[in-house]
Coordinates of C-alpha atoms in Angstrom, one line a residue:
X1 CA 75.7 90.6 -75.5
X2 CA 74.2 91.9 -78.8
X3 CA 76.3 92.3 -81.8
X4 CA 77.0 95.8 -83.3
X5 CA 74.7 95.1 -86.3
X6 CA 71.7 94.3 -84.1
X7 CA 72.3 97.5 -82.1
X8 CA 72.3 99.6 -85.2
X9 CA 69.1 98.0 -86.5
X10 CA 67.4 98.7 -83.1
X11 CA 68.4 102.4 -83.3
X12 CA 67.1 102.7 -86.9
X13 CA 63.7 101.2 -85.9
X14 CA 63.5 103.6 -82.9
X15 CA 64.2 106.6 -85.2
X16 CA 61.6 105.5 -87.7
X17 CA 58.8 105.1 -85.0
X18 CA 59.3 108.5 -83.4
X19 CA 56.2 110.9 -83.7
X20 CA 57.1 114.5 -84.4
X21 CA 55.0 117.6 -83.7
X22 CA 54.4 118.2 -87.5
X23 CA 53.0 114.8 -87.8
X24 CA 50.5 115.4 -85.0
X25 CA 49.4 118.8 -86.5
X26 CA 49.0 117.2 -89.9
X27 CA 46.9 114.4 -88.4
X28 CA 44.6 116.9 -86.6
X29 CA 44.2 118.9 -89.7
X30 CA 43.2 115.8 -91.6
X31 CA 40.7 114.9 -88.9
X32 CA 39.2 118.5 -89.1
X33 CA 38.9 118.3 -92.8
X34 CA 37.2 114.9 -92.6
X35 CA 34.9 116.3 -89.9
X36 CA 33.9 119.3 -92.1
X37 CA 33.3 117.0 -95.1
X38 CA 31.1 114.8 -92.9
X39 CA 29.2 117.8 -91.7
X40 CA 28.7 119.1 -95.2
X41 CA 27.5 115.7 -96.4
X42 CA 25.1 115.5 -93.4
X43 CA 23.8 119.0 -94.2
X44 CA 23.3 118.2 -97.8
X45 CA 21.6 114.9 -97.0
X46 CA 19.3 116.7 -94.6
X47 CA 18.4 119.3 -97.3
X48 CA 17.8 116.6 -99.9
X49 CA 15.7 114.7 -97.5
X50 CA 13.6 117.8 -96.6
X51 CA 13.3 118.6 -100.3
X52 CA 12.2 115.2 -101.4
X53 CA 9.9 115.0 -98.3
X54 CA 8.3 118.2 -99.4
X55 CA 7.9 116.9 -102.9
X56 CA 6.4 113.7 -101.6
X57 CA 4.0 115.7 -99.4
X58 CA 3.1 118.0 -102.3
X59 CA 2.5 115.1 -104.6
X60 CA 0.4 113.4 -102.0
X61 CA -1.7 116.5 -101.4
X62 CA -2.1 117.0 -105.2
X63 CA -3.1 113.3 -105.5
X64 CA -5.6 113.7 -102.8
X65 CA -7.0 116.8 -104.4
X66 CA -7.2 115.1 -107.7
X67 CA -9.0 112.1 -106.2
X68 CA -11.5 114.5 -104.5
X69 CA -12.0 116.3 -107.8
X70 CA -12.4 113.0 -109.6
X71 CA -15.0 111.8 -107.2
X72 CA -16.8 115.2 -107.5
X73 CA -16.7 114.9 -111.3
X74 CA -17.9 111.4 -111.2
X75 CA -20.8 112.3 -108.9
X76 CA -21.6 115.3 -111.1
X77 CA -21.5 113.1 -114.2
X78 CA -23.8 110.6 -112.6
X79 CA -26.2 113.4 -111.6
X80 CA -26.1 114.8 -115.1
X81 CA -26.7 111.4 -116.7
X82 CA -29.5 110.7 -114.3
X83 CA -31.0 114.2 -115.1
X84 CA -30.7 113.5 -118.8
X85 CA -32.4 110.1 -118.4
X86 CA -35.2 111.7 -116.4
X87 CA -35.5 114.5 -118.9
X88 CA -35.6 112.0 -121.8
X89 CA -38.2 109.9 -120.0
X90 CA -40.3 113.0 -119.2
X91 CA -40.5 114.5 -122.7
X92 CA -43.7 112.7 -123.6
X93 CA -45.3 113.7 -120.4
X94 CA -44.2 117.3 -120.6
X95 CA -45.5 117.6 -124.2
X96 CA -48.8 116.1 -123.1
X97 CA -49.1 118.6 -120.2
X98 CA -48.2 121.5 -122.5
X99 CA -50.9 120.4 -125.0
X100 CA -53.4 120.2 -122.2
X101 CA -52.4 123.6 -121.0
X102 CA -52.9 125.0 -124.5
X103 CA -56.2 123.3 -124.8
X104 CA -57.4 124.8 -121.5
X105 CA -56.3 128.3 -122.7
X106 CA -58.2 127.7 -126.0
X107 CA -61.3 126.6 -124.0
X108 CA -61.1 129.6 -121.8
X109 CA -60.8 132.0 -124.7
X110 CA -63.9 130.4 -126.3
X111 CA -65.9 130.9 -123.2
X112 CA -65.3 134.7 -123.0
X113 CA -63.0 137.1 -124.8
X114 CA -60.4 138.9 -122.7
X115 CA -61.1 142.6 -122.0
X116 CA -59.6 145.2 -124.3
X117 CA -56.4 146.9 -123.3
X118 CA -58.2 150.1 -122.2
X119 CA -60.4 148.0 -119.9
X120 CA -57.3 146.2 -118.6
X121 CA -55.7 149.5 -117.6
X122 CA -58.8 150.3 -115.6
X123 CA -59.1 146.8 -114.1
X124 CA -57.2 145.6 -111.0
X125 CA -53.6 144.7 -111.3
X126 CA -54.1 140.9 -111.4
X127 CA -57.0 141.2 -113.8
X128 CA -55.1 143.6 -116.0
X129 CA -52.1 141.4 -116.3
X130 CA -54.1 138.3 -117.1
X131 CA -56.1 140.2 -119.7
X132 CA -53.0 141.5 -121.5
X133 CA -51.3 138.1 -121.4
X134 CA -54.4 136.3 -122.6
X135 CA -54.7 138.7 -125.6
X136 CA -50.9 138.5 -126.2
X137 CA -50.9 142.3 -126.1
X138 CA -47.1 142.7 -125.5
X139 CA -47.2 146.4 -126.7
X140 CA -49.3 147.4 -123.7
X141 CA -47.8 145.0 -121.2
X142 CA -44.6 147.0 -120.6
X143 CA -46.5 150.2 -120.2
X144 CA -48.8 148.5 -117.7
X145 CA -45.9 147.3 -115.6
X146 CA -44.2 150.7 -115.7
X147 CA -47.4 152.5 -114.7
X148 CA -47.7 150.2 -111.7
X149 CA -44.1 150.5 -110.6
X150 CA -45.1 151.4 -107.0
X151 CA -46.8 148.0 -106.8
X152 CA -43.7 146.0 -107.6
X153 CA -44.3 143.4 -104.9
X154 CA -47.8 142.7 -106.3
X155 CA -46.4 142.6 -109.9
X156 CA -43.7 140.1 -108.8
X157 CA -46.4 137.9 -107.3
X158 CA -49.0 138.1 -110.1
X159 CA -46.9 138.2 -113.3
X160 CA -45.7 134.6 -113.3
X161 CA -49.4 133.4 -113.0
X162 CA -50.4 135.9 -115.7
X163 CA -47.6 134.9 -118.1
X164 CA -48.7 131.3 -118.0
X165 CA -51.9 132.4 -119.8
X166 CA -49.8 133.3 -122.9
X167 CA -49.9 131.0 -125.8
X168 CA -46.2 131.7 -126.4
X169 CA -44.7 133.2 -123.2
X170 CA -41.2 133.4 -124.6
X171 CA -42.3 135.4 -127.7
X172 CA -44.6 137.6 -125.6
X173 CA -41.8 138.5 -123.1
X174 CA -39.2 139.3 -125.8
X175 CA -41.8 141.4 -127.7
X176 CA -42.7 143.2 -124.4
X177 CA -39.1 144.3 -123.7
X178 CA -37.9 144.7 -127.3
X179 CA -38.3 148.5 -127.3
X180 CA -35.9 149.0 -124.4
X181 CA -33.8 145.8 -124.4
X182 CA -31.1 145.0 -125.6
X183 CA -31.0 148.7 -126.6
X184 CA -33.4 151.5 -126.1
X185 CA -35.2 152.1 -129.4
X186 CA -37.9 154.5 -128.2
X187 CA -38.1 157.8 -130.0
X188 CA -39.0 159.6 -126.8
X189 CA -37.0 158.1 -123.9
X190 CA -39.3 159.0 -121.1
X191 CA -39.0 157.6 -118.5
X192 CA -35.3 157.5 -119.1
X193 CA -34.4 154.1 -117.7
X194 CA -36.8 151.0 -117.8
X195 CA -34.2 148.3 -117.3
X196 CA -35.8 147.6 -113.9
X197 CA -39.1 146.7 -115.6
X198 CA -37.2 144.4 -118.0
X199 CA -35.6 142.6 -115.0
X200 CA -39.0 142.3 -113.3
X201 CA -40.6 140.8 -116.4
X202 CA -37.7 138.5 -117.2
X203 CA -37.6 137.1 -113.7
X204 CA -41.4 136.5 -113.8
X205 CA -40.9 134.6 -117.1
X206 CA -38.8 131.9 -115.4
X207 CA -41.7 130.0 -113.7
X208 CA -43.9 130.7 -116.8
X209 CA -41.4 129.0 -119.1
X210 CA -40.5 126.1 -116.6
X211 CA -41.1 122.5 -117.6
X212 CA -44.5 121.4 -116.4
X213 CA -42.8 118.3 -114.9
X214 CA -42.4 119.3 -111.2
X215 CA -39.2 117.3 -110.9
X216 CA -37.5 119.3 -113.6
X217 CA -39.2 122.7 -113.5
X218 CA -37.1 125.7 -114.4
X219 CA -34.0 123.5 -115.1
X220 CA -35.5 123.0 -118.5
X221 CA -37.3 126.1 -119.8
X222 CA -39.7 125.4 -122.6
X223 CA -38.4 127.9 -125.2
X224 CA -39.1 127.1 -128.8
X225 CA -36.0 126.9 -131.1
X226 CA -36.9 130.1 -133.0
X227 CA -37.4 132.0 -129.7
X228 CA -34.1 130.7 -128.4
X229 CA -32.2 131.9 -131.5
X230 CA -33.9 135.3 -131.1
X231 CA -32.8 135.4 -127.5
X232 CA -29.2 134.7 -128.5
X233 CA -29.3 137.5 -131.1
X234 CA -30.6 139.9 -128.4
X235 CA -27.8 138.9 -126.1
X236 CA -25.2 139.4 -128.8
X237 CA -26.6 142.8 -129.6
X238 CA -26.4 143.9 -126.0
X239 CA -22.8 142.7 -125.7
X240 CA -21.8 144.6 -128.9
X241 CA -23.6 147.8 -127.7
X242 CA -21.8 147.5 -124.3
X243 CA -18.4 147.1 -125.9
X244 CA -19.0 150.2 -128.1
X245 CA -19.7 152.2 -124.9
X246 CA -16.4 151.1 -123.2
X247 CA -17.1 147.7 -121.8
X248 CA -19.6 145.9 -119.5
X249 CA -18.0 147.4 -116.4
X250 CA -19.2 150.8 -117.5
X251 CA -22.8 149.7 -118.1
X252 CA -25.6 150.9 -115.8
X253 CA -26.3 148.2 -113.1
X254 CA -29.9 147.6 -114.1
X255 CA -28.8 147.2 -117.8
X256 CA -26.1 144.6 -116.9
X257 CA -28.6 142.9 -114.6
X258 CA -31.2 142.7 -117.3
X259 CA -28.6 141.1 -119.7
X260 CA -27.7 138.4 -117.2
X261 CA -31.4 137.7 -116.4
X262 CA -32.2 137.5 -120.1
X263 CA -29.5 134.9 -120.7
X264 CA -30.6 132.9 -117.6
X265 CA -34.3 133.1 -118.4
X266 CA -34.0 131.8 -122.0
X267 CA -31.1 129.4 -121.2
X268 CA -28.8 130.9 -123.8
X269 CA -25.6 131.0 -121.8
X270 CA -22.5 130.3 -123.8
X271 CA -19.4 128.6 -122.4
X272 CA -17.1 131.0 -124.2
X273 CA -19.0 133.9 -122.5
X274 CA -18.4 132.8 -119.0
X275 CA -15.5 135.2 -118.4
X276 CA -17.9 138.0 -119.5
X277 CA -20.5 136.8 -117.0
X278 CA -18.0 136.7 -114.3
X279 CA -16.9 140.2 -114.9
X280 CA -20.4 141.5 -114.7
X281 CA -21.2 139.5 -111.6
X282 CA -18.1 140.8 -109.8
X283 CA -18.7 144.4 -111.0
X284 CA -22.2 144.4 -109.7
X285 CA -21.9 141.9 -106.9
X286 CA -23.9 144.1 -104.5
X287 CA -27.1 143.4 -106.3
X288 CA -29.0 140.7 -104.4
X289 CA -29.7 138.5 -107.4
X290 CA -26.1 138.2 -108.6
X291 CA -25.2 135.1 -106.5
X292 CA -28.1 133.1 -107.9
X293 CA -27.5 134.3 -111.5
X294 CA -23.8 133.3 -111.2
X295 CA -24.8 129.7 -110.4
X296 CA -27.5 129.7 -113.1
X297 CA -25.0 130.9 -115.7
X298 CA -22.6 128.1 -115.0
X299 CA -20.1 129.8 -112.7
X300 CA -20.4 127.2 -109.9
X301 CA -16.8 126.1 -110.5
X302 CA -15.5 129.7 -110.1
X303 CA -17.6 130.7 -107.0
X304 CA -14.7 130.2 -104.6
X305 CA -12.4 132.4 -106.8
X306 CA -15.2 135.0 -107.1
X307 CA -15.6 135.1 -103.3
X308 CA -11.8 135.5 -102.8
X309 CA -11.8 138.3 -105.3
X310 CA -14.6 140.1 -103.5
X311 CA -12.8 139.7 -100.2
X312 CA -9.7 141.2 -101.8
X313 CA -11.8 144.2 -103.0
X314 CA -13.1 144.7 -99.4
X315 CA -16.6 143.7 -100.4
X316 CA -17.0 141.2 -97.5
X317 CA -20.8 141.5 -97.3
X318 CA -21.2 140.4 -100.9
X319 CA -18.7 137.6 -100.3
X320 CA -20.9 136.3 -97.4
X321 CA -24.0 136.2 -99.6
X322 CA -22.1 134.5 -102.4
X323 CA -20.7 131.9 -100.0
X324 CA -24.2 131.1 -98.7
X325 CA -25.6 130.8 -102.2
X326 CA -22.9 128.5 -103.2
X327 CA -22.8 126.5 -100.0
X328 CA -19.3 127.6 -99.2
X329 CA -19.9 129.2 -95.8
X330 CA -17.7 126.6 -94.1
X331 CA -14.7 127.5 -96.3
X332 CA -15.5 131.3 -95.9
X333 CA -16.8 131.7 -92.3
X334 CA -19.2 134.6 -92.3
X335 CA -18.6 136.2 -88.9
X336 CA -15.0 137.2 -89.5
X337 CA -16.0 138.6 -92.9
X338 CA -18.8 140.7 -91.3
X339 CA -16.5 142.0 -88.6
X340 CA -13.9 143.0 -91.2
X341 CA -16.7 144.7 -93.2
X342 CA -17.7 146.8 -90.2
X343 CA -14.1 147.8 -89.5
X344 CA -13.7 149.0 -93.1
X345 CA -16.9 151.0 -92.9
X346 CA -15.4 153.1 -90.1
X347 CA -12.4 154.2 -92.1
X348 CA -12.4 157.7 -93.5
X349 CA -11.9 157.9 -97.2
X350 CA -8.8 159.9 -98.4
X351 CA -10.5 162.7 -100.4
X352 CA -8.7 165.9 -100.7
X353 CA -10.4 169.3 -101.1
X354 CA -9.3 172.9 -101.4
X355 CA -11.8 173.9 -98.7
X356 CA -10.6 171.9 -95.7
X357 CA -13.6 172.7 -93.5
X358 CA -16.1 171.7 -96.1
X359 CA -14.1 168.6 -96.9
X360 CA -13.8 167.5 -93.3
X361 CA -17.5 168.1 -92.7
X362 CA -18.6 166.3 -95.8
X363 CA -16.1 163.4 -95.2
X364 CA -17.4 163.0 -91.6
X365 CA -21.0 162.9 -92.9
X366 CA -20.2 160.3 -95.5
X367 CA -18.4 158.1 -93.0
X368 CA -21.3 158.4 -90.6
X369 CA -23.8 157.4 -93.4
X370 CA -21.5 154.6 -94.5
X371 CA -21.2 153.2 -91.0
X372 CA -24.9 153.4 -90.4
X373 CA -25.6 151.6 -93.7
X374 CA -23.0 148.9 -92.9
X375 CA -24.5 148.4 -89.4
X376 CA -28.0 147.9 -90.8
X377 CA -26.8 145.6 -93.5
X378 CA -24.8 143.4 -91.1
X379 CA -27.7 143.2 -88.6
X380 CA -30.0 142.1 -91.4
X381 CA -27.5 139.6 -92.7
X382 CA -26.9 138.1 -89.2
X383 CA -30.7 137.8 -88.7
X384 CA -31.3 136.3 -92.1
X385 CA -28.5 133.8 -91.7
X386 CA -29.4 132.9 -88.1
X387 CA -25.9 133.9 -86.8
X388 CA -27.0 135.6 -83.5
X389 CA -25.3 132.9 -81.4
X390 CA -21.9 133.6 -83.1
X391 CA -22.4 137.3 -83.6
X392 CA -24.6 139.0 -80.9
X393 CA -26.4 142.0 -82.1
X394 CA -26.9 144.0 -78.9
X395 CA -23.7 146.1 -79.4
X396 CA -24.4 146.7 -83.0
X397 CA -27.9 148.0 -82.3
X398 CA -26.5 150.3 -79.6
X399 CA -23.9 151.7 -82.0
X400 CA -26.6 152.3 -84.6
X401 CA -28.8 154.1 -82.1
X402 CA -25.9 156.3 -81.1
X403 CA -25.1 157.2 -84.7
X404 CA -28.7 158.0 -85.4
X405 CA -29.0 160.1 -82.3
X406 CA -25.8 162.0 -83.1
X407 CA -27.2 162.6 -86.6
X408 CA -30.5 164.0 -85.3
X409 CA -28.7 166.3 -82.8
X410 CA -26.4 167.5 -85.6
X411 CA -29.4 168.4 -87.7
X412 CA -31.1 170.2 -84.9
X413 CA -27.9 172.2 -84.2
X414 CA -27.6 173.1 -87.9
X415 CA -31.2 174.1 -88.1
X416 CA -31.0 176.4 -85.0
X417 CA -27.8 177.9 -86.3
X418 CA -29.3 178.8 -89.7
X419 CA -32.5 180.2 -88.1
X420 CA -30.4 182.4 -85.8
X421 CA -28.2 183.9 -88.5
X422 CA -28.4 187.4 -90.0
X423 CA -31.4 188.1 -92.2
X424 CA -29.6 189.7 -95.1
X425 CA -27.6 186.7 -96.5
X426 CA -30.5 184.3 -95.7
X427 CA -32.9 186.5 -97.6
X428 CA -30.6 186.5 -100.6
X429 CA -30.2 182.8 -100.5
X430 CA -33.9 182.2 -100.4
X431 CA -34.5 184.7 -103.3
X432 CA -31.9 183.1 -105.4
X433 CA -33.2 179.6 -104.8
X434 CA -36.7 180.7 -105.8
X435 CA -35.5 181.9 -109.2
X436 CA -34.4 185.4 -108.3
X437 CA -31.2 187.0 -109.7
X438 CA -28.0 185.4 -108.7
X439 CA -24.4 186.6 -109.4
X440 CA -22.6 184.4 -112.0
X441 CA -19.9 183.4 -109.6
X442 CA -22.5 182.4 -107.0
X443 CA -24.4 180.5 -109.7
X444 CA -21.3 178.6 -110.6
X445 CA -20.7 177.7 -107.0
X446 CA -24.3 176.4 -106.6
X447 CA -24.0 174.3 -109.8
X448 CA -20.6 172.9 -108.7
X449 CA -22.0 171.9 -105.3
X450 CA -24.8 169.7 -106.7
X451 CA -24.5 165.9 -106.3
X452 CA -21.1 166.0 -104.7
X453 CA -20.1 162.5 -103.6
X454 CA -17.4 160.0 -103.4
X455 CA -17.0 158.1 -106.6
X456 CA -20.7 158.9 -107.5
X457 CA -21.3 157.1 -110.8
X458 CA -24.3 159.1 -112.0
X459 CA -25.3 162.7 -111.2
X460 CA -28.9 161.8 -110.5
X461 CA -30.9 158.6 -110.5
X462 CA -32.5 158.1 -113.9
X463 CA -35.9 157.6 -112.3
X464 CA -37.6 156.7 -109.1
X465 CA -37.3 152.9 -109.0
X466 CA -39.7 150.7 -107.1
X467 CA -38.7 150.0 -103.5
X468 CA -38.6 146.2 -103.9
X469 CA -35.6 146.6 -106.1
X470 CA -33.3 147.6 -103.3
X471 CA -30.6 149.9 -104.5
X472 CA -32.7 152.1 -106.8
X473 CA -35.0 154.6 -105.1
X474 CA -33.6 154.9 -101.6
X475 CA -31.0 157.7 -101.1
X476 CA -28.9 155.3 -99.0
X477 CA -28.6 152.8 -101.8
X478 CA -27.1 152.3 -105.2
X479 CA -27.5 155.4 -107.4
X480 CA -27.9 158.3 -105.0
X481 CA -25.5 157.7 -102.1
X482 CA -22.0 158.4 -103.5
X483 CA -20.4 155.6 -101.4
X484 CA -18.6 152.5 -102.5
X485 CA -20.8 149.6 -103.8
X486 CA -19.5 147.5 -100.9
X487 CA -21.9 149.4 -98.6
X488 CA -25.0 149.3 -100.7
X489 CA -28.0 147.7 -99.2
X490 CA -29.1 145.9 -102.3
X491 CA -29.6 142.6 -100.5
X492 CA -31.6 143.9 -97.7
X493 CA -34.7 146.0 -98.0

């Protein structure tokens, strides 16, 4: 039998080992706290893992991009060094060819003198150009080109050959355009705008100034140092004049084009002026020569950004042409851009007017013209880029035919309505339009109704430009159509 002391000890141990309800609750509370802490730690760990994983992926992508850029820079450096080596090795040969060319010109002049300027005017186009260039008669050259503006295609074909007959083509070209570029110095400015002729002459000068080495060609224009400095001065003068008039964005499109072509022709592009070149290229991107000029002026690194900017400005057709010129059509697929361009052309511009009926009629007419212009431009682009397999043209041609048919029917209806009206008002309108008396209020209405358009930059075209410079003479193009530049047909004519 156990002693009393042993029994007391057993009872004490039993009392100490008893588990109460409070102890159980406290234990579960501690477990829950530990569980929450573990969940928080797990969540933080996952967030940190995702964050560092994202950083690693970003660093890896940037490293890959840097490696690609480094390889591209290395390849470009090698190409540039190879080009420099080829140019250095070709200097003697180019000088020899240039001297031979001058010798042949001298021999030709000894055999027979070139006809006088008056005879050149009466001669054929090719003979007249050659005569003026052989005589270095720059004063008559610009007038000859302007007088033959309706033969712009023939001028473009014959001028490079004629300019090669000049003893100093660079000086001859700058002398020829000096009266109207970089600023118009003529006492009598008639015709008003001759920038188109400057562009034509400057473009023709590129092959005339090209290095005689066929492997180098226009990549190294043979411009004497004095002529190059003069060309730089002319470019600076144009920039200063443009800034005084409110900036290059406010310049007339042919003037801005002539400036860029001048810089490209005489190879006087400056690195610090590249932002200026880009502003001009983007502002007048609808002109068909702008993509090529952008590359010539050293903007090849910015072409992707320029294309994205054009897309953001809803000038998708221009973006397509820039992408093809820069070889970026894989990065900027043309078909989605062209479809987006067509969708935008169908949107009615938000133009308010006090006369709701006149506003709605004019707005509908503008939308119709804009859509027709867009359809023609897209069809031409698809044909030129050989995209018929990706973008069938049957539906577009049907849409264009329907729009043209609706336009013709609308004209017939308007004509029949005007002929069937009352004779009194019609007689008054005819008499007033022929110079008869007109009430002052009516005269004000007639004046106010002239050249009404959407964002029309100039009231009338400064002159009738030759057809080959799309965007000049045609009423559906640049100056005379009152629609956004995105729908000009400057590329396709």
